[in-house]
mmCIF file of N, CA, C and O in Angstrom:
data_model
loop_
_atom_site.group_PDB
_atom_site.id
_atom_site.type_symbol
_atom_site.label_atom_id
_atom_site.label_comp_id
_atom_site.label_asym_id
_atom_site.label_seq_id
_atom_site.Cartn_x
_atom_site.Cartn_y
_atom_site.Cartn_z
ATOM 1 N N MET A 613 24.390 61.128 31.546
ATOM 2 C CA MET A 613 23.417 62.006 32.190
ATOM 3 C C MET A 613 22.204 60.954 32.172
ATOM 4 O O MET A 613 21.483 60.480 30.805
ATOM 5 N N LYS A 614 21.324 60.961 33.312
ATOM 6 C CA LYS A 614 20.057 60.194 33.185
ATOM 7 C C LYS A 614 18.842 61.000 34.022
ATOM 8 O O LYS A 614 19.008 61.573 34.590
ATOM 9 N N LEU A 615 18.068 61.183 33.047
ATOM 10 C CA LEU A 615 16.598 62.041 33.099
ATOM 11 C C LEU A 615 15.554 61.327 32.953
ATOM 12 O O LEU A 615 15.400 60.375 32.092
ATOM 13 N N THR A 616 14.718 61.401 34.507
ATOM 14 C CA THR A 616 13.614 60.214 34.124
ATOM 15 C C THR A 616 12.260 61.144 34.503
ATOM 16 O O THR A 616 12.174 62.429 34.772
ATOM 17 N N PHE A 617 11.371 60.661 33.382
ATOM 18 C CA PHE A 617 9.970 61.337 33.338
ATOM 19 C C PHE A 617 9.298 61.573 34.875
ATOM 20 O O PHE A 617 9.404 60.582 35.085
ATOM 21 N N THR A 618 8.785 63.054 34.964
ATOM 22 C CA THR A 618 8.204 63.781 35.939
ATOM 23 C C THR A 618 6.849 62.818 35.864
ATOM 24 O O THR A 618 6.181 62.871 34.967
ATOM 25 N N GLU A 619 6.089 62.607 37.030
ATOM 26 C CA GLU A 619 4.553 62.332 37.149
ATOM 27 C C GLU A 619 3.730 63.480 35.874
ATOM 28 O O GLU A 619 2.828 63.450 35.163
ATOM 29 N N GLU A 620 4.139 65.139 36.021
ATOM 30 C CA GLU A 620 3.385 66.090 35.199
ATOM 31 C C GLU A 620 4.028 65.812 33.809
ATOM 32 O O GLU A 620 3.057 66.049 32.925
ATOM 33 N N GLN A 621 5.428 65.448 33.407
ATOM 34 C CA GLN A 621 5.403 65.312 32.227
ATOM 35 C C GLN A 621 4.972 64.049 31.547
ATOM 36 O O GLN A 621 4.379 64.256 30.135
ATOM 37 N N ILE A 622 4.718 63.086 32.379
ATOM 38 C CA ILE A 622 3.975 61.935 31.942
ATOM 39 C C ILE A 622 2.432 61.834 31.969
ATOM 40 O O ILE A 622 1.937 61.870 30.410
ATOM 41 N N ASN A 623 1.587 63.054 32.426
ATOM 42 C CA ASN A 623 0.126 63.828 32.190
ATOM 43 C C ASN A 623 0.560 64.411 31.122
ATOM 44 O O ASN A 623 -0.727 64.289 30.390
ATOM 45 N N LYS A 624 1.178 65.167 30.812
ATOM 46 C CA LYS A 624 1.471 66.187 29.465
ATOM 47 C C LYS A 624 1.533 65.197 27.943
ATOM 48 O O LYS A 624 1.680 65.393 26.926
ATOM 49 N N GLU A 625 1.938 63.634 28.287
ATOM 50 C CA GLU A 625 2.194 62.909 27.487
ATOM 51 C C GLU A 625 3.867 62.779 26.745
ATOM 52 O O GLU A 625 3.758 62.473 25.577
ATOM 53 N N LEU A 626 4.552 63.836 27.826
ATOM 54 C CA LEU A 626 5.980 64.237 26.850
ATOM 55 C C LEU A 626 6.700 62.647 26.624
ATOM 56 O O LEU A 626 7.289 62.616 25.872
ATOM 57 N N HIS A 627 6.385 62.082 27.249
ATOM 58 C CA HIS A 627 7.030 60.362 27.607
ATOM 59 C C HIS A 627 6.723 59.810 26.354
ATOM 60 O O HIS A 627 7.025 58.415 25.920
ATOM 61 N N LYS A 628 5.580 59.916 25.271
ATOM 62 C CA LYS A 628 5.175 59.299 24.363
ATOM 63 C C LYS A 628 5.440 59.780 23.166
ATOM 64 O O LYS A 628 5.524 60.879 23.046
ATOM 65 N N ILE A 629 6.225 58.499 22.239
ATOM 66 C CA ILE A 629 6.770 58.801 21.138
ATOM 67 C C ILE A 629 5.941 57.971 20.099
ATOM 68 O O ILE A 629 5.759 56.544 20.701
ATOM 69 N N TYR A 630 5.507 58.166 18.642
ATOM 70 C CA TYR A 630 4.780 57.328 18.072
ATOM 71 C C TYR A 630 5.744 57.321 17.190
ATOM 72 O O TYR A 630 6.234 58.207 15.996
ATOM 73 N N LEU A 631 6.167 56.189 16.423
ATOM 74 C CA LEU A 631 7.260 55.905 15.133
ATOM 75 C C LEU A 631 6.451 55.185 14.107
ATOM 76 O O LEU A 631 5.846 53.882 14.273
ATOM 77 N N GLU A 632 5.484 55.864 13.365
ATOM 78 C CA GLU A 632 5.014 55.490 12.517
ATOM 79 C C GLU A 632 5.273 54.617 11.646
ATOM 80 O O GLU A 632 4.581 53.660 11.287
ATOM 81 N N GLU A 633 6.611 54.699 10.984
ATOM 82 C CA GLU A 633 6.902 53.445 9.905
ATOM 83 C C GLU A 633 7.002 52.040 10.356
ATOM 84 O O GLU A 633 7.112 51.329 10.052
ATOM 85 N N ASP A 634 7.527 52.297 11.746
ATOM 86 C CA ASP A 634 7.275 50.950 12.931
ATOM 87 C C ASP A 634 6.352 50.454 13.422
ATOM 88 O O ASP A 634 6.236 49.590 13.965
ATOM 89 N N ASP A 635 5.435 51.464 13.277
ATOM 90 C CA ASP A 635 4.050 51.273 14.342
ATOM 91 C C ASP A 635 4.430 50.636 15.815
ATOM 92 O O ASP A 635 3.991 49.665 16.033
ATOM 93 N N LEU A 636 5.036 51.577 16.010
ATOM 94 C CA LEU A 636 5.399 51.553 17.578
ATOM 95 C C LEU A 636 5.279 52.680 18.189
ATOM 96 O O LEU A 636 5.377 53.618 17.867
ATOM 97 N N LEU A 637 4.426 52.304 19.252
ATOM 98 C CA LEU A 637 4.060 53.207 20.807
ATOM 99 C C LEU A 637 5.245 53.184 21.769
ATOM 100 O O LEU A 637 5.164 51.726 22.444
ATOM 101 N N MET A 638 5.876 54.077 21.848
ATOM 102 C CA MET A 638 7.227 53.809 23.252
ATOM 103 C C MET A 638 6.497 55.049 24.407
ATOM 104 O O MET A 638 6.327 56.208 23.905
ATOM 105 N N GLU A 639 6.496 54.364 25.524
ATOM 106 C CA GLU A 639 6.300 55.224 26.717
ATOM 107 C C GLU A 639 7.314 55.361 27.424
ATOM 108 O O GLU A 639 7.664 54.271 27.914
ATOM 109 N N GLY A 640 8.540 56.260 27.458
ATOM 110 C CA GLY A 640 9.692 56.384 28.161
ATOM 111 C C GLY A 640 9.159 56.309 29.563
ATOM 112 O O GLY A 640 8.150 57.122 29.708
ATOM 113 N N GLU A 641 10.240 55.900 30.308
ATOM 114 C CA GLU A 641 10.618 55.958 31.475
ATOM 115 C C GLU A 641 11.515 56.451 31.637
ATOM 116 O O GLU A 641 11.941 57.775 33.041
ATOM 117 N N PHE A 642 12.982 56.522 31.192
ATOM 118 C CA PHE A 642 14.204 58.042 31.346
ATOM 119 C C PHE A 642 14.980 57.591 29.918
ATOM 120 O O PHE A 642 14.886 56.764 29.133
ATOM 121 N N VAL A 643 15.598 59.147 29.795
ATOM 122 C CA VAL A 643 16.248 58.895 28.580
ATOM 123 C C VAL A 643 17.825 59.411 29.281
ATOM 124 O O VAL A 643 17.908 59.860 30.455
ATOM 125 N N THR A 644 19.224 58.699 28.769
ATOM 126 C CA THR A 644 20.196 58.915 28.949
ATOM 127 C C THR A 644 21.044 59.444 27.771
ATOM 128 O O THR A 644 20.478 59.277 26.687
ATOM 129 N N GLY A 645 21.861 59.818 28.210
ATOM 130 C CA GLY A 645 22.995 60.418 27.034
ATOM 131 C C GLY A 645 23.391 62.149 27.148
ATOM 132 O O GLY A 645 23.338 62.388 28.144
ATOM 133 N N GLU A 646 23.699 62.189 25.843
ATOM 134 C CA GLU A 646 24.119 63.795 26.264
ATOM 135 C C GLU A 646 24.462 64.560 24.521
ATOM 136 O O GLU A 646 25.032 63.440 23.713
ATOM 137 N N GLY A 647 24.249 65.795 24.859
ATOM 138 C CA GLY A 647 24.978 66.159 23.115
ATOM 139 C C GLY A 647 23.951 66.061 22.372
ATOM 140 O O GLY A 647 22.711 66.162 22.306
ATOM 141 N N LYS A 648 24.022 65.108 21.004
ATOM 142 C CA LYS A 648 23.044 64.683 20.362
ATOM 143 C C LYS A 648 22.572 63.112 20.445
ATOM 144 O O LYS A 648 21.843 62.743 19.721
ATOM 145 N N ASN A 649 23.455 62.496 21.056
ATOM 146 C CA ASN A 649 23.016 60.916 21.424
ATOM 147 C C ASN A 649 22.124 60.843 22.658
ATOM 148 O O ASN A 649 22.868 60.914 23.735
ATOM 149 N N TYR A 650 21.494 60.045 22.411
ATOM 150 C CA TYR A 650 20.606 59.593 23.452
ATOM 151 C C TYR A 650 20.085 58.550 23.687
ATOM 152 O O TYR A 650 20.006 57.458 22.609
ATOM 153 N N ILE A 651 19.713 57.911 24.684
ATOM 154 C CA ILE A 651 18.718 56.562 24.780
ATOM 155 C C ILE A 651 17.439 56.604 25.456
ATOM 156 O O ILE A 651 17.709 57.145 26.662
ATOM 157 N N ILE A 652 16.482 56.392 25.223
ATOM 158 C CA ILE A 652 15.151 56.246 25.759
ATOM 159 C C ILE A 652 14.913 54.652 26.176
ATOM 160 O O ILE A 652 14.751 53.863 25.150
ATOM 161 N N THR A 653 14.546 54.460 27.404
ATOM 162 C CA THR A 653 13.923 52.888 27.643
ATOM 163 C C THR A 653 12.641 53.367 28.510
ATOM 164 O O THR A 653 11.982 54.534 29.379
ATOM 165 N N GLY A 654 11.836 52.432 28.165
ATOM 166 C CA GLY A 654 10.425 52.580 28.554
ATOM 167 C C GLY A 654 9.689 51.206 28.245
ATOM 168 O O GLY A 654 10.439 50.201 28.084
ATOM 169 N N VAL A 655 8.545 51.363 28.019
ATOM 170 C CA VAL A 655 7.589 50.092 27.135
ATOM 171 C C VAL A 655 7.071 50.481 26.025
ATOM 172 O O VAL A 655 6.362 51.664 25.912
ATOM 173 N N ALA A 656 7.159 49.422 25.139
ATOM 174 C CA ALA A 656 6.809 49.579 23.868
ATOM 175 C C ALA A 656 5.619 49.125 23.418
ATOM 176 O O ALA A 656 5.699 47.897 23.728
ATOM 177 N N THR A 657 4.948 49.618 22.701
ATOM 178 C CA THR A 657 3.699 48.339 22.048
ATOM 179 C C THR A 657 3.560 48.411 20.597
ATOM 180 O O THR A 657 3.659 49.546 19.969
ATOM 181 N N ILE A 658 3.904 47.474 20.324
ATOM 182 C CA ILE A 658 4.406 46.825 18.858
ATOM 183 C C ILE A 658 2.854 45.780 18.563
ATOM 184 O O ILE A 658 3.229 44.719 19.023
ATOM 185 N N GLU A 659 2.431 46.127 17.415
ATOM 186 C CA GLU A 659 1.156 45.095 16.814
ATOM 187 C C GLU A 659 0.418 45.007 18.547
ATOM 188 O O GLU A 659 0.321 43.518 18.101
ATOM 189 N N GLY A 660 0.341 45.171 19.139
ATOM 190 C CA GLY A 660 -0.792 45.130 20.308
ATOM 191 C C GLY A 660 0.496 44.359 21.526
ATOM 192 O O GLY A 660 -0.234 44.315 22.524
ATOM 193 N N GLU A 661 1.519 43.881 20.892
ATOM 194 C CA GLU A 661 1.987 43.375 22.576
ATOM 195 C C GLU A 661 2.907 44.245 22.787
ATOM 196 O O GLU A 661 3.636 45.393 22.471
ATOM 197 N N ARG A 662 3.235 44.352 24.262
ATOM 198 C CA ARG A 662 4.066 45.241 24.888
ATOM 199 C C ARG A 662 5.389 44.216 25.700
ATOM 200 O O ARG A 662 5.396 43.670 25.869
ATOM 201 N N TYR A 663 6.213 45.512 25.344
ATOM 202 C CA TYR A 663 7.720 44.948 25.394
ATOM 203 C C TYR A 663 8.487 46.208 26.682
ATOM 204 O O TYR A 663 8.640 46.950 26.343
ATOM 205 N N HIS A 664 8.673 45.641 27.731
ATOM 206 C CA HIS A 664 9.169 46.174 29.044
ATOM 207 C C HIS A 664 10.450 46.133 28.499
ATOM 208 O O HIS A 664 11.510 45.563 28.126
ATOM 209 N N GLU A 665 11.147 47.506 29.334
ATOM 210 C CA GLU A 665 12.598 47.714 28.912
ATOM 211 C C GLU A 665 13.266 48.188 27.785
ATOM 212 O O GLU A 665 14.167 47.486 27.702
ATOM 213 N N PHE A 666 12.096 48.500 26.725
ATOM 214 C CA PHE A 666 12.576 48.370 25.231
ATOM 215 C C PHE A 666 13.243 49.804 25.336
ATOM 216 O O PHE A 666 13.405 50.747 26.073
ATOM 217 N N GLU A 667 14.447 49.406 24.356
ATOM 218 C CA GLU A 667 15.343 50.782 24.475
ATOM 219 C C GLU A 667 15.479 51.351 22.876
ATOM 220 O O GLU A 667 15.731 50.427 22.055
ATOM 221 N N ILE A 668 15.509 52.743 22.965
ATOM 222 C CA ILE A 668 15.562 53.005 21.619
ATOM 223 C C ILE A 668 17.028 54.042 21.408
ATOM 224 O O ILE A 668 16.663 55.094 22.499
ATOM 225 N N GLU A 669 17.907 53.747 20.811
ATOM 226 C CA GLU A 669 18.714 54.640 20.385
ATOM 227 C C GLU A 669 18.517 55.883 19.457
ATOM 228 O O GLU A 669 18.099 55.694 18.595
ATOM 229 N N PHE A 670 18.663 57.319 19.600
ATOM 230 C CA PHE A 670 18.719 57.857 18.850
ATOM 231 C C PHE A 670 19.580 59.218 18.961
ATOM 232 O O PHE A 670 20.169 59.533 19.819
ATOM 233 N N GLU A 671 19.813 60.061 17.632
ATOM 234 C CA GLU A 671 21.034 61.073 17.780
ATOM 235 C C GLU A 671 19.620 61.951 17.189
ATOM 236 O O GLU A 671 18.876 62.223 16.037
ATOM 237 N N LEU A 672 19.847 63.500 17.582
ATOM 238 C CA LEU A 672 19.150 64.299 17.195
ATOM 239 C C LEU A 672 19.861 65.324 16.196
ATOM 240 O O LEU A 672 20.999 64.881 15.773
ATOM 241 N N VAL A 673 19.094 66.163 15.477
ATOM 242 C CA VAL A 673 19.628 66.821 14.551
ATOM 243 C C VAL A 673 20.657 67.712 14.779
ATOM 244 O O VAL A 673 21.287 68.238 14.163
ATOM 245 N N GLU A 674 20.344 68.291 15.872
ATOM 246 C CA GLU A 674 21.125 69.697 16.397
ATOM 247 C C GLU A 674 21.377 69.199 18.160
ATOM 248 O O GLU A 674 20.266 68.243 18.392
ATOM 249 N N GLU A 675 21.661 69.591 18.802
ATOM 250 C CA GLU A 675 21.829 69.950 20.197
ATOM 251 C C GLU A 675 20.656 70.409 20.874
ATOM 252 O O GLU A 675 20.145 71.359 20.452
ATOM 253 N N PRO A 676 19.942 69.920 21.719
ATOM 254 C CA PRO A 676 18.989 70.392 22.301
ATOM 255 C C PRO A 676 19.351 71.645 22.887
ATOM 256 O O PRO A 676 20.577 72.126 23.572
ATOM 257 N N ALA A 677 18.436 72.914 23.185
ATOM 258 C CA ALA A 677 18.599 73.976 23.296
ATOM 259 C C ALA A 677 19.246 73.638 25.233
ATOM 260 O O ALA A 677 20.027 74.731 25.602
ATOM 261 N N GLU A 678 18.656 72.913 25.947
ATOM 262 C CA GLU A 678 18.722 72.897 27.195
ATOM 263 C C GLU A 678 19.172 71.357 27.240
ATOM 264 O O GLU A 678 18.409 70.770 26.592
ATOM 265 N N GLU A 679 19.530 70.971 28.371
ATOM 266 C CA GLU A 679 19.635 69.490 28.632
ATOM 267 C C GLU A 679 18.515 69.057 29.551
ATOM 268 O O GLU A 679 18.792 68.423 30.800
ATOM 269 N N THR A 680 17.415 69.666 29.291
ATOM 270 C CA THR A 680 15.866 68.849 29.778
ATOM 271 C C THR A 680 15.274 67.812 28.907
ATOM 272 O O THR A 680 15.489 68.047 27.928
ATOM 273 N N LEU A 681 14.337 67.358 29.568
ATOM 274 C CA LEU A 681 13.624 66.055 29.070
ATOM 275 C C LEU A 681 12.465 66.657 27.804
ATOM 276 O O LEU A 681 12.543 66.564 26.777
ATOM 277 N N GLU A 682 12.155 67.920 28.272
ATOM 278 C CA GLU A 682 11.275 68.738 27.116
ATOM 279 C C GLU A 682 12.048 69.348 26.251
ATOM 280 O O GLU A 682 11.500 69.493 24.793
ATOM 281 N N SER A 683 13.542 69.667 26.286
ATOM 282 C CA SER A 683 13.839 69.937 24.924
ATOM 283 C C SER A 683 14.537 69.090 24.411
ATOM 284 O O SER A 683 14.725 69.192 22.884
ATOM 285 N N ILE A 684 15.260 68.145 24.981
ATOM 286 C CA ILE A 684 15.527 66.657 24.115
ATOM 287 C C ILE A 684 14.430 66.176 23.371
ATOM 288 O O ILE A 684 14.413 66.112 21.738
ATOM 289 N N MET A 685 12.867 65.924 24.169
ATOM 290 C CA MET A 685 11.982 65.613 23.116
ATOM 291 C C MET A 685 10.975 66.185 22.119
ATOM 292 O O MET A 685 10.611 65.836 21.287
ATOM 293 N N GLU A 686 11.618 67.440 22.175
ATOM 294 C CA GLU A 686 11.205 68.306 21.081
ATOM 295 C C GLU A 686 12.204 68.729 20.056
ATOM 296 O O GLU A 686 11.580 69.266 18.806
ATOM 297 N N THR A 687 13.026 67.766 20.078
ATOM 298 C CA THR A 687 14.259 68.281 19.194
ATOM 299 C C THR A 687 13.828 67.012 18.103
ATOM 300 O O THR A 687 14.157 65.958 18.313
ATOM 301 N N GLU A 688 14.185 67.618 16.797
ATOM 302 C CA GLU A 688 13.878 66.431 15.870
ATOM 303 C C GLU A 688 15.143 65.205 15.732
ATOM 304 O O GLU A 688 16.305 65.693 16.214
ATOM 305 N N TRP A 689 14.617 64.338 15.423
ATOM 306 C CA TRP A 689 15.416 62.928 15.541
ATOM 307 C C TRP A 689 16.383 62.784 13.940
ATOM 308 O O TRP A 689 15.622 62.976 13.048
ATOM 309 N N GLU A 690 17.358 62.548 14.153
ATOM 310 C CA GLU A 690 18.322 61.938 12.649
ATOM 311 C C GLU A 690 18.021 61.063 12.381
ATOM 312 O O GLU A 690 18.151 60.757 10.995
ATOM 313 N N TRP A 691 18.171 60.249 13.206
ATOM 314 C CA TRP A 691 18.198 58.720 13.007
ATOM 315 C C TRP A 691 17.583 57.937 14.376
ATOM 316 O O TRP A 691 17.881 58.592 15.712
ATOM 317 N N TYR A 692 17.348 56.211 14.347
ATOM 318 C CA TYR A 692 17.080 55.882 15.560
ATOM 319 C C TYR A 692 17.314 54.356 15.114
ATOM 320 O O TYR A 692 17.340 54.427 14.034
ATOM 321 N N ASP A 693 17.376 53.547 16.153
ATOM 322 C CA ASP A 693 17.656 52.097 16.568
ATOM 323 C C ASP A 693 17.303 51.447 17.338
ATOM 324 O O ASP A 693 17.243 52.287 18.229
ATOM 325 N N PHE A 694 16.668 50.127 17.588
ATOM 326 C CA PHE A 694 16.180 49.640 18.752
ATOM 327 C C PHE A 694 16.917 48.791 18.935
ATOM 328 O O PHE A 694 18.134 48.213 18.288
ATOM 329 N N LEU A 695 17.777 49.118 20.461
ATOM 330 C CA LEU A 695 18.500 48.320 21.170
ATOM 331 C C LEU A 695 17.974 46.718 21.909
ATOM 332 O O LEU A 695 18.975 45.928 22.120
ATOM 333 N N CYS A 696 16.817 46.616 21.809
ATOM 334 C CA CYS A 696 16.321 45.458 22.600
ATOM 335 C C CYS A 696 15.290 45.240 21.507
ATOM 336 O O CYS A 696 14.331 45.819 20.892
#
């Protein structure tokens, strides 16, 4: 499954993730996956440098209530790892 952030979701900043421990701001373009495992792809800003087509794999603590971006992005992460 591939879900792309809509203009409305971007305006609500649903696509933004800040990972404090890594000082990383992710601006997602789309999410792929299912169940509890997903990959978010987008632009990452790390120490002022921007990295395009950056990917973060993550696993949710529990399966989202629905397979929608809203539900996926509102569910707590169990772990994550950088793929690029």
